[in-house]
Short mmCIF file of C-alpha atoms in Angstrom, two decimals:
data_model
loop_
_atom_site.label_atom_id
_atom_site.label_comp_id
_atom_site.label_asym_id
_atom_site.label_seq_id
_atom_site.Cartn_x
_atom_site.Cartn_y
_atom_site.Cartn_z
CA UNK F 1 99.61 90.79 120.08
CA UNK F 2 98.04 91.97 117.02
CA UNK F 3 94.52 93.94 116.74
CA UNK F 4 92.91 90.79 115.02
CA UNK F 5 93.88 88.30 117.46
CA UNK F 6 92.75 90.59 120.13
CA UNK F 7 89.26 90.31 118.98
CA UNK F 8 89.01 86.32 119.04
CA UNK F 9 87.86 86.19 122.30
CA UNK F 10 85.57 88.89 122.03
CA UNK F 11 83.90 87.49 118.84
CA UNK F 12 83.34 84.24 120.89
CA UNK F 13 82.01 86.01 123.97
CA UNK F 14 79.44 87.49 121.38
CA UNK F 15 78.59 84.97 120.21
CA UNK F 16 78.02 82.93 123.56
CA UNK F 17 76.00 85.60 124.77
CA UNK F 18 73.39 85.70 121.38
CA UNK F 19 73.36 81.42 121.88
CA UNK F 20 72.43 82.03 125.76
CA UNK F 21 70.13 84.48 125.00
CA UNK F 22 68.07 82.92 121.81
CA UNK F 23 67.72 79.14 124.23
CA UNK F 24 65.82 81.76 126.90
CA UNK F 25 63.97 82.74 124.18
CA UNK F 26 63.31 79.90 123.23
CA UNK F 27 62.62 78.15 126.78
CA UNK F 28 59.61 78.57 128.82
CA UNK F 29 60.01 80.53 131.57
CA UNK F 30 58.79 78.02 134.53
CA UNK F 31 55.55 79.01 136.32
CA UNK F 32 54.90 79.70 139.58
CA UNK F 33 54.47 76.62 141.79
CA UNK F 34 56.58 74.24 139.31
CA UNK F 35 59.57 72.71 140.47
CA UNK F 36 61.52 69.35 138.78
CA UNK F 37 59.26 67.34 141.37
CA UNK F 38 56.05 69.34 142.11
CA UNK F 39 53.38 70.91 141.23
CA UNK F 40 51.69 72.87 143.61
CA UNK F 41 48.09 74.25 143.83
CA UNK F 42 45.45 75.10 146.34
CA UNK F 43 41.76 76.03 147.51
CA UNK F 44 39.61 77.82 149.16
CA UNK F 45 37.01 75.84 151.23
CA UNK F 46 34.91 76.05 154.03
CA UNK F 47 36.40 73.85 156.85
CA UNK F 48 34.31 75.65 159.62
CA UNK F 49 31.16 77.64 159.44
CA UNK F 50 27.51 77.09 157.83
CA UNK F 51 28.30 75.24 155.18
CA UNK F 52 31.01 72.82 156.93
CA UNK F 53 29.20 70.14 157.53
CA UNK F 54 28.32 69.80 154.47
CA UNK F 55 31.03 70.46 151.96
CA UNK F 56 34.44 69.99 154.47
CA UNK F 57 35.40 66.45 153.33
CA UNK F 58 35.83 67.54 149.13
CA UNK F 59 39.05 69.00 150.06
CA UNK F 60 39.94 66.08 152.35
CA UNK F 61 38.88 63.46 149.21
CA UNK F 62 40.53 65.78 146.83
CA UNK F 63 43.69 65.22 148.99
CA UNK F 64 43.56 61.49 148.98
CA UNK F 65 43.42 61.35 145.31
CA UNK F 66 46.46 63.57 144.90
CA UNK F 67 48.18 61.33 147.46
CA UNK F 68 47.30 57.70 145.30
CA UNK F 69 48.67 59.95 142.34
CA UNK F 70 52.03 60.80 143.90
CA UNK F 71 52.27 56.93 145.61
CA UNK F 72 52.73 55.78 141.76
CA UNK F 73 54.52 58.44 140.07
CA UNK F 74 52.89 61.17 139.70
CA UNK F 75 51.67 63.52 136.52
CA UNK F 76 55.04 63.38 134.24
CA UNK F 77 57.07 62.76 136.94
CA UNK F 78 55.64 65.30 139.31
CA UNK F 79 53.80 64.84 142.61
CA UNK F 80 51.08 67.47 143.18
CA UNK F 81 51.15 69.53 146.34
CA UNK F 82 47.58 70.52 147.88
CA UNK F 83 46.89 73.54 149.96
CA UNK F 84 43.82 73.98 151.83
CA UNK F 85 43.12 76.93 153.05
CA UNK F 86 40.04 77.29 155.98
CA UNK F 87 37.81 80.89 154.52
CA UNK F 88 34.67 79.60 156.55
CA UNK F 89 32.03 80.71 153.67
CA UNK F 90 33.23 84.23 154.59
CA UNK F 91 33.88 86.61 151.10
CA UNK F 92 36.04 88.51 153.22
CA UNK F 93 38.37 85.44 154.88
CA UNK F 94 38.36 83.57 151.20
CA UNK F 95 39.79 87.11 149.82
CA UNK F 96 42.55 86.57 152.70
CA UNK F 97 43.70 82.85 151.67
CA UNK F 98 43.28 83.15 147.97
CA UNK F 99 45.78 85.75 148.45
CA UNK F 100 47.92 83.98 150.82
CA UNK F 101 47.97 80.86 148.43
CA UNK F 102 49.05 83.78 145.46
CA UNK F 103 51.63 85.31 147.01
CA UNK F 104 53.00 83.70 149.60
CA UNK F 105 52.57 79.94 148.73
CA UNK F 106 53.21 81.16 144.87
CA UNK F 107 50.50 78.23 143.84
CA UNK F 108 50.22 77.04 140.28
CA UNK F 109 46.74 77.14 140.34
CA UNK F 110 43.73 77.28 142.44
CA UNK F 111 41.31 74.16 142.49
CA UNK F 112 38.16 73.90 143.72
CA UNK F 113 37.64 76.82 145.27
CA UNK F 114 34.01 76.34 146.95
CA UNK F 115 30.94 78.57 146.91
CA UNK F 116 29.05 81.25 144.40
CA UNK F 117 29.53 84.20 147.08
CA UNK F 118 33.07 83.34 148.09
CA UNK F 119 34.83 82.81 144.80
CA UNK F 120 32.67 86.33 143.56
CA UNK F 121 35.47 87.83 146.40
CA UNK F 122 38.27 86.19 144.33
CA UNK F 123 37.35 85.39 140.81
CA UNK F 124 38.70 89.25 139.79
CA UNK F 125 42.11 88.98 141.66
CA UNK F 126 42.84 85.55 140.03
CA UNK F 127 42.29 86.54 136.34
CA UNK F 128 43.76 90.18 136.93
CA UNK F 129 47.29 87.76 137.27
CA UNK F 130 46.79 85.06 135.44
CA UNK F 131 46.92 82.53 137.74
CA UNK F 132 44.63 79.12 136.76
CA UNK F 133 41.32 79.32 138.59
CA UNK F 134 40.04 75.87 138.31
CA UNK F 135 36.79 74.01 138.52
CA UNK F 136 35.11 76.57 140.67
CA UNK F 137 32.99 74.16 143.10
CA UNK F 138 30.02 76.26 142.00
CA UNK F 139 27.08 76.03 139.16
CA UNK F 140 27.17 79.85 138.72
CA UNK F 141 26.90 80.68 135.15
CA UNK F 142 29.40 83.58 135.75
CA UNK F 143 32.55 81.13 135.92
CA UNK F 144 31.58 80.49 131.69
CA UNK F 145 32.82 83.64 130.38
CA UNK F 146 35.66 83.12 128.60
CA UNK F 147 36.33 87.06 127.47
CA UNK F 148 35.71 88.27 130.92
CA UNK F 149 37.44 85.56 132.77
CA UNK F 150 39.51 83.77 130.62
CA UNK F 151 41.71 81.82 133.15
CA UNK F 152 38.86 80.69 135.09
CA UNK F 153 36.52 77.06 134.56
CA UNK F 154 33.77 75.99 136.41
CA UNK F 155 32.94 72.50 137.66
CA UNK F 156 29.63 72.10 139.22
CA UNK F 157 26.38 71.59 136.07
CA UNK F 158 25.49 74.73 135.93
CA UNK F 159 22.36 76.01 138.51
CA UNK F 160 20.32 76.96 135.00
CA UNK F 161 20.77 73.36 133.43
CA UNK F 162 20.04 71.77 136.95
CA UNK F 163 16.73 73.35 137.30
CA UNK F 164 15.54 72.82 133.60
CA UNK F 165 16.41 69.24 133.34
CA UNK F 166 14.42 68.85 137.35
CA UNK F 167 11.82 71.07 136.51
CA UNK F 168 11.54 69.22 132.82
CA UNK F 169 11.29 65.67 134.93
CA UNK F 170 8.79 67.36 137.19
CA UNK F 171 7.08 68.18 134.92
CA UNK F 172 6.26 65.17 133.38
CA UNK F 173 6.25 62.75 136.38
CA UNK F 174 3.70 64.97 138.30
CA UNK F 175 1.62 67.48 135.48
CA UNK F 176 -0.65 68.69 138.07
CA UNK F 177 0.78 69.32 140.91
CA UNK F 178 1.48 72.78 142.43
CA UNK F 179 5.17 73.38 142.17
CA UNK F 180 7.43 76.03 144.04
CA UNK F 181 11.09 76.72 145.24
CA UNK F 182 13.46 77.36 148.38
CA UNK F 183 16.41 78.74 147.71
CA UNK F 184 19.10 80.58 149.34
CA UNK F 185 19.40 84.32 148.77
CA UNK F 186 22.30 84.74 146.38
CA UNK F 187 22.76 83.64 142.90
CA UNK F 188 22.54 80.13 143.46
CA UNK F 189 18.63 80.53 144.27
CA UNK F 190 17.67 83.08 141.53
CA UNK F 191 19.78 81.44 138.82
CA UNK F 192 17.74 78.13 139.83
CA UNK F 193 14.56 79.89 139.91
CA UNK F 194 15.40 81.42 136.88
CA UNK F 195 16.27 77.80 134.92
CA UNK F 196 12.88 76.62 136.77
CA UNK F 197 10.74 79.34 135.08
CA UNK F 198 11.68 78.95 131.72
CA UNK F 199 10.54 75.41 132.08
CA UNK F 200 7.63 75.88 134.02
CA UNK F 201 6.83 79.39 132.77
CA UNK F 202 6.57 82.68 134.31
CA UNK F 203 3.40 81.66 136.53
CA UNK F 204 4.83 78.20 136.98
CA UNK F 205 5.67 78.49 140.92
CA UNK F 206 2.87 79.81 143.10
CA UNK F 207 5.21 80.47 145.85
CA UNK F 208 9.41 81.55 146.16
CA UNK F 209 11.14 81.41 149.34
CA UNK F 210 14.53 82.66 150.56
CA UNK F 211 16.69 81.88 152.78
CA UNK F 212 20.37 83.04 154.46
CA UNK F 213 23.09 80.96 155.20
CA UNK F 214 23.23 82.64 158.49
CA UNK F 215 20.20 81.95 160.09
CA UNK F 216 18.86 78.35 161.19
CA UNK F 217 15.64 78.86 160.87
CA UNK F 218 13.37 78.22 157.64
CA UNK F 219 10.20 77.62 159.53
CA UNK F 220 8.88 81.18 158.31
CA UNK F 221 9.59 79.66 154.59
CA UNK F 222 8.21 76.31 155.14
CA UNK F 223 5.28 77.95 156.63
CA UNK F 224 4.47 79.97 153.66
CA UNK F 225 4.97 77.07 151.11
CA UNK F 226 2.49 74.84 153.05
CA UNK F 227 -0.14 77.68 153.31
CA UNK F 228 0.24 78.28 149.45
CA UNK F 229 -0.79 74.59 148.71
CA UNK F 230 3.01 73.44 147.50
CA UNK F 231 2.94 70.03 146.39
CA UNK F 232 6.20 69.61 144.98
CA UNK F 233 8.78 72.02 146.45
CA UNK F 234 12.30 72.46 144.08
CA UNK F 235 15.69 73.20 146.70
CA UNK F 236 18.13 75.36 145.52
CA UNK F 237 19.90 74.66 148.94
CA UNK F 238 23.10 73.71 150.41
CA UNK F 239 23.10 70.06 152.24
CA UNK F 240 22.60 71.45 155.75
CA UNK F 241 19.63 73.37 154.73
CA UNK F 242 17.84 70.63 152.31
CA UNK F 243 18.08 68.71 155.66
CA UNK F 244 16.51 71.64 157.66
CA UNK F 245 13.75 71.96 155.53
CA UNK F 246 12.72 68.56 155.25
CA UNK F 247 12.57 68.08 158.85
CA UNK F 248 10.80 71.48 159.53
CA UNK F 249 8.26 70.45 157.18
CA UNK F 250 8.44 66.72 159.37
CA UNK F 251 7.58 68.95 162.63
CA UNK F 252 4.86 70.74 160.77
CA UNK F 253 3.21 67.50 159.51
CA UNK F 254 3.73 69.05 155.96
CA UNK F 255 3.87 66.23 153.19
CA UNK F 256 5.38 67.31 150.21
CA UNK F 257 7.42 66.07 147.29
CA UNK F 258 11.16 67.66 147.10
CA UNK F 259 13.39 67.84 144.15
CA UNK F 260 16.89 69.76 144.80
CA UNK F 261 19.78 70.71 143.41
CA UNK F 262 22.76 68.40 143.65
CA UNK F 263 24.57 71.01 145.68
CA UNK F 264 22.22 69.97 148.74
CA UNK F 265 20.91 66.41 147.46
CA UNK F 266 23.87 64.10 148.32
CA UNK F 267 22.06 61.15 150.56
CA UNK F 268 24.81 60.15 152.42
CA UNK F 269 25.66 63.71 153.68
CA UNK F 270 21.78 64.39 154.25
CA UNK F 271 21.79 60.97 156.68
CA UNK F 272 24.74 62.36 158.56
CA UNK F 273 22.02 65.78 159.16
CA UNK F 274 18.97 63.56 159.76
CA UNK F 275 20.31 60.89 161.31
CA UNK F 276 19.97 57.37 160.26
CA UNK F 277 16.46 56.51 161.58
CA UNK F 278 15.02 59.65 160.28
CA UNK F 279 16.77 59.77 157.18
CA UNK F 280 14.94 56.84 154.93
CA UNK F 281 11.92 58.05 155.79
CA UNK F 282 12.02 61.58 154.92
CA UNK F 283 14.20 60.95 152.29
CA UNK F 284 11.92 58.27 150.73
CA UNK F 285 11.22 59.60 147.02
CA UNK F 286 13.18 62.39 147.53
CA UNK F 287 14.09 63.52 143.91
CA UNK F 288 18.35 65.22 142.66
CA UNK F 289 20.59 66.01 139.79
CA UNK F 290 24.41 64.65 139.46
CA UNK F 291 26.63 64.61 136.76
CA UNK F 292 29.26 61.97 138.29
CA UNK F 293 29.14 58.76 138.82
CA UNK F 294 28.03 57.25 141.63
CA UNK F 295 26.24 53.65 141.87
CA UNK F 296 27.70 50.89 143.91
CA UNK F 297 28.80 48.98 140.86
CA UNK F 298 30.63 51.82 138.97
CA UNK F 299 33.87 50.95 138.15
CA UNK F 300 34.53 54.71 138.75
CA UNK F 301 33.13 54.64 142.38
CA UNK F 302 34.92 51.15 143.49
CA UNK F 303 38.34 53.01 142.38
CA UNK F 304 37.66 56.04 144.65
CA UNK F 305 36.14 53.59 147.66
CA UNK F 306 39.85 51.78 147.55
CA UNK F 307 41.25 55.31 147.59
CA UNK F 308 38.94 56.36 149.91
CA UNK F 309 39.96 53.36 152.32
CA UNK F 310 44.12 53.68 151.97
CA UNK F 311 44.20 57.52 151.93
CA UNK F 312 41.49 59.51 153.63
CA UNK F 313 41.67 56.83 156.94
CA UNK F 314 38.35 54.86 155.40
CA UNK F 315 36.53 58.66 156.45
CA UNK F 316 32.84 58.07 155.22
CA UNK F 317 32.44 57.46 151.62
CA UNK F 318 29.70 60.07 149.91
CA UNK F 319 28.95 62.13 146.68
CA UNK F 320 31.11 64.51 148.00
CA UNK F 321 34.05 62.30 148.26
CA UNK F 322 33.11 61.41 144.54
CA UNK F 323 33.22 64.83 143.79
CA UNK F 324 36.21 65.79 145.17
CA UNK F 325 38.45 62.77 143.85
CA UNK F 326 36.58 63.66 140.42
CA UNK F 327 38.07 67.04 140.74
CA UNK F 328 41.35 65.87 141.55
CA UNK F 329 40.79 63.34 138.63
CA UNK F 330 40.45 66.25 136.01
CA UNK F 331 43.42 68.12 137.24
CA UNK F 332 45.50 65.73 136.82
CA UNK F 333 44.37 65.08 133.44
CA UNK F 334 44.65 68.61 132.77
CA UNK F 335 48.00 68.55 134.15
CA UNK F 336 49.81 65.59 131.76
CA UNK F 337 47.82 67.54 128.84
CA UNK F 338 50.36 70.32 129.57
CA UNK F 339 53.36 68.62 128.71
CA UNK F 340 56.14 67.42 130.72
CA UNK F 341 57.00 71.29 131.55
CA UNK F 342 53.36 72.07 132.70
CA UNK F 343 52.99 76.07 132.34
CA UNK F 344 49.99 78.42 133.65
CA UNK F 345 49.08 78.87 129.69
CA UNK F 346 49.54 75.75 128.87
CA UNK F 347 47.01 74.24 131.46
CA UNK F 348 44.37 77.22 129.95
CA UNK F 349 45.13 75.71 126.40
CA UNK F 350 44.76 71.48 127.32
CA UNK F 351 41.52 72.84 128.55
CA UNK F 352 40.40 74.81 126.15
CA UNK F 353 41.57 72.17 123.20
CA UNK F 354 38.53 70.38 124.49
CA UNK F 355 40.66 66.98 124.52
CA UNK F 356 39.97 66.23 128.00
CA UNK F 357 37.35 63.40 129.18
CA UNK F 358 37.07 63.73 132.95
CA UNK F 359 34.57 61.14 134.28
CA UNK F 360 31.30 62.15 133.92
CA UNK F 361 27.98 60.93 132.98
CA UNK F 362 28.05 63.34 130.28
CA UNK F 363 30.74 64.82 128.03
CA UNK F 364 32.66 67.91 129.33
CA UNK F 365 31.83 70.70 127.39
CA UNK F 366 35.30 72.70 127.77
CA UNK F 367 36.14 74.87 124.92
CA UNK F 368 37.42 78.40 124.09
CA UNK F 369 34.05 79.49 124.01
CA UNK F 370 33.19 77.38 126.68
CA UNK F 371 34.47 77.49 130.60
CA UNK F 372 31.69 75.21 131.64
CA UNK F 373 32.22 71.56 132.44
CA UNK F 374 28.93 70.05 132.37
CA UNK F 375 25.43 70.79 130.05
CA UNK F 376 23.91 68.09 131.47
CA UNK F 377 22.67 65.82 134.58
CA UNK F 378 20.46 62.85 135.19
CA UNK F 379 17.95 62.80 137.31
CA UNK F 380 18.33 60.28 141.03
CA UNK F 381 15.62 59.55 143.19
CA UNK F 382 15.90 57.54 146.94
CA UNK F 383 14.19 54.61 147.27
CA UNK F 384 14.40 52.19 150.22
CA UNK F 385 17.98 54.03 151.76
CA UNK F 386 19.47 54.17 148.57
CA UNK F 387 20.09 56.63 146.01
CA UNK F 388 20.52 56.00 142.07
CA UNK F 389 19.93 57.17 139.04
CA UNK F 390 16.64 57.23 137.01
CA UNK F 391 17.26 54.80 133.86
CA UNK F 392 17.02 57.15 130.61
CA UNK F 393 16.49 60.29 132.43
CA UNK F 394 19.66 62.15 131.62
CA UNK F 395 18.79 65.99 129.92
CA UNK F 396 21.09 68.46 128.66
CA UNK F 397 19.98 71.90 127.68
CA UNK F 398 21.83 75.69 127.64
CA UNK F 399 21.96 77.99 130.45
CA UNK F 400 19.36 80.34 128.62
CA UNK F 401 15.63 79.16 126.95
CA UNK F 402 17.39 76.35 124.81
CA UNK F 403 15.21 73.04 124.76
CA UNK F 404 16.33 70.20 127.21
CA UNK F 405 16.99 67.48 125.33
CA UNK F 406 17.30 63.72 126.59
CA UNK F 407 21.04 62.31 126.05
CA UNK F 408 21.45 58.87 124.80
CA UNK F 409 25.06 58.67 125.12
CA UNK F 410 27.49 56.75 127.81
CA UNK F 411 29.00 58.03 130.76
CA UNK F 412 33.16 57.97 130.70
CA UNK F 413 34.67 54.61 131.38
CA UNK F 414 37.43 53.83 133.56
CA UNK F 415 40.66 53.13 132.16
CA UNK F 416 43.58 51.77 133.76
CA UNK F 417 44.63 52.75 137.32
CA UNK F 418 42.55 55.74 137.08
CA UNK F 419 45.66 58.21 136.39
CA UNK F 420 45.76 60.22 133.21
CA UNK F 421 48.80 59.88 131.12
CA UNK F 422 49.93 62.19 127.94
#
C-alpha cells in the first residue's frame, strides 16, 4: 500500500474530529437540572417555625401551579420539578438546604426562596456559582444589585416603595394624626422605617418599636406606642405578628388605626390568627399594600381558585396562594423566554431583556440595571370581612427620596389558559 493511500483514513479521522469538535462549540453545554423532559428547581421556605403559619402554603400553591403546567404540556415540552426544602426561618438550616438543592439535587435554579435574614445566609453562595436565584420572597432592596449579584431577582415590592406609597396614603387620608411604626428587628423594619421617613420626614414618627421573631410577646411595644399617643401605627411585620399586635392592643383597650406591609397584611391568613369572630372586627379599616391581583372577580384570581381546587386538595384559598401561583406564573414565563434548550444564562438574559409581563397590578420593572420586580403597589383596606383595593390609589416611587407618583395604567390581563408560551 502506498504512503498516500495510507493517509486517507487519517485525513478523514481529522477531519471528523475538527466537525465533532466545532458542533460542541457550537452547542450549549446543558445546565444543571435540564433534562429532555424536566426542568428542575427549588426553595428554601419555612415549613415549621415562627413564621410557618404564615408563609407555609406559597410553596404548597407554588407546587400546584407547576403541577396544572405539567398536566398540559409543560414549558417547551418540559415539566418543571419543585423542591421544597424545610430551613424553619433559621440562616443557619437555609445555608444547609440551599446547599443540598446545589449540589446534591443539582437544581436549575432556586425560586422563591423566603425571608430577608435567611436568603442574606445564601444570596453569596448562589451568585459565587452562578446558579439562578429567583424572585427572592423578600422586599429587601439588596436583591436589586445587578453588579453585586447579578444572578439574583427579587419578587416582593420592595420594603422602601411599600412604606412611601402607605405612608404617602396616610398621609393624606389622616393629616393630623400621630403616626408611628412596629417592625421587626432586621432589615425588613429599618428599610420600612426608612421609606416611612422620607415621606413623613425625619420627625414624622413619634415612636419606633422592635420586635424579634423569637419572642411572642409585643406587649412591651404596644405599651409604648399607646403611651406615646399613636394614632395610626405602620407594621413592618410578618402575618403572625400583625395578628399579635392587633389583638394585644384589643386586650389593652388600645384603638388605633394600622397600616402594614403586605408581608403581614394578607386578610385571609390574619383570620386564620384571629379567628373568624375576632377577625372582622379588629380588622375593620385595617389599611395594606399588594402588587397582585386579588379581587373576587379577577380573571387572574378565578384561574388560580380552579387551580387551587384540582391541585392543592381545595387547601384554603389566600394572598399567599396568589402569591405563590404568581411566582410559579413568572417562572414559567421566564422559562419559555429561554428557548426550547433553557440554559442558566439564558434565564438571566429573558429577564433582563425586560420582555416579560408577569401578572401584576403594575408593570415589572426587570432590566439589566434592574433586579427588582415591582416599583409600585396599591393601597387595600378591609371593610365589612372583605379586603380590596382602594379605586385610584396605586403609587410607584424609587427605593431612595424619588417622588411617589400615582399610576394610571392597567394591571396585566389574563390570556389564554394562563401558561406562557415563546
Amino acid at each position: 500500500m502506498s504512503q498516500r493511500s495510507r493517509s486517507v483514513p487519517a485525513v478523514l479521522t481529522t477531519a471528523a474530529l475538527v466537525v465533532a469538535a466545532l458542533a460542541a462549540c457550537s452547542t450549549p453545554e446543558a445546565s444543571p437540572g435540564v433534562t429532555a423532559d424536566t426542568v428542575t428547581v427549588g426553595t428554601h421556605t419555612p415549613l415549621t417555625g415562627p413564621a410557618a403559619a404564615g408563609y407555609s402554603t406559597i410553596s404548597a400553591a407554588t407546587t400546584a401551579y407547576f403541577e396544572y403546567v405539567n398536566d398540559n404540556g409543560g414549558i417547551n415540552g418540559r415539566s418543571i420539578e419543585y423542591l421544597v426544602k424545610d430551613d424553619g426561618y433559621n440562616p443557619a438550616t437555609t445555608s444547609t438546604v440551599v446547599r443540598e438543592l446545589v449540589q446534591e439535587d443539582e437544581v436549575f435554579a432556586i425560586i422563591n426562596g423566603l425571608g430577608t435574614p435567611t436568603h442574606s445566609a445564601v444570596v453569596d453562595y448562589l451568585n459565587e456559582n452562578e446558579v439562578p436565584d429567583l424572585f427572592v420572597a423578600s422586599g429587601s432592596p439588596q436583591w436589586d444589585q445587578p453588579d453585586t449579584f447579578p444572578w439574583t431577582f427579587g419578587y416582593n415590592a420592595d420594603y422602601v416603595v411599600e412604606a412611601k406609597a402607605l405612608a404617602t396614603y396616610a398621609k393624606k387620608t389622616w393629616p393630623d394624626k400621630t403616626f408611628c411604626v412596629l417592625g421587626q428587628d432586621d432589615d425588613f423594619g429599618t428599610d420600612f422605617t426608612a421609606g416611612l421617613l422620607t415621606v413623613l420626614g425625619d420627625d414624622g414618627l413619634a415612636s419606633t418599636q422592635t420586635y424579634s421573631v423569637s419572642v411572642q410577646d409585643v406587649v412591651a411595644q404596644v405599651g409604648a406606642m399607646q403611651a406615646a399617643g399613636c394614632e395610626v401605627n405602620f407594621l413592618a411585620t410578618v402575618n403572625g405578628f400583625t395578628a399579635l399586635a392587633l389583638g394585644t392592643a384589643a386586650k389593652m383597650k388600645y384603638p388605633a388605626q394600622w397600616v402594614s406591609s403586605s408581608s403581614g397584611g394578607d386578610y385571609p391568613t390574619l383570620v386564620g390568627y384571629l379567628g373568624e369572630d375576632v377577625a372582622p372586627l379588629l380588622l375593620q379599616g385595617f389599611v395594606s399594600s399588594n402588587y397582585l391581583p386579588f379581587s373576587p372577580d379577577d380573571e387572574w384570581v378565578a384561574l388560580f381558585q380552579e387551580i387551587n381546587d384540582e391541585y392543592n386538595d381545595g387547601a384554603p384559598f389566600s394572598g399567599n396562594t396568589v402569591f405563590g401561583m404568581s411566582v410559579g406564573y413568572l417562572f414559567a414565563e421566564a422559562l419559555a423566554a429561554a428557548g426550547d434548550e433553557p440554559t442558566r444564562q439564558g434565564v438571566l438574559e429573558a429577564l433582563e431583556k425586560g420582555s416579560l409581563t408577569g401578572n401584576g397590578i403594575v408593570p415589572l420593572s426587570f432590566s439589566e440595571e434592574t433586579h427588582s420586580a415591582f416599583d409600585g403597589v396599591g393601597i387595600t383596606v378591609v371593610d365589612k370581612g372583605v379586603q380590596d383595593y382602594v379605586a385610584d390609589e396605586i403609587y410607584t416611587t424609587d427605593d431612595g427620596d424619588g417622588e411617589v407618583v400615582p399610576y394610571t395604567g392597567e394591571a396585566v390581563v389574563l390570556e389564554g389558559d394562563g401558561i406562557p408560551t415563546a
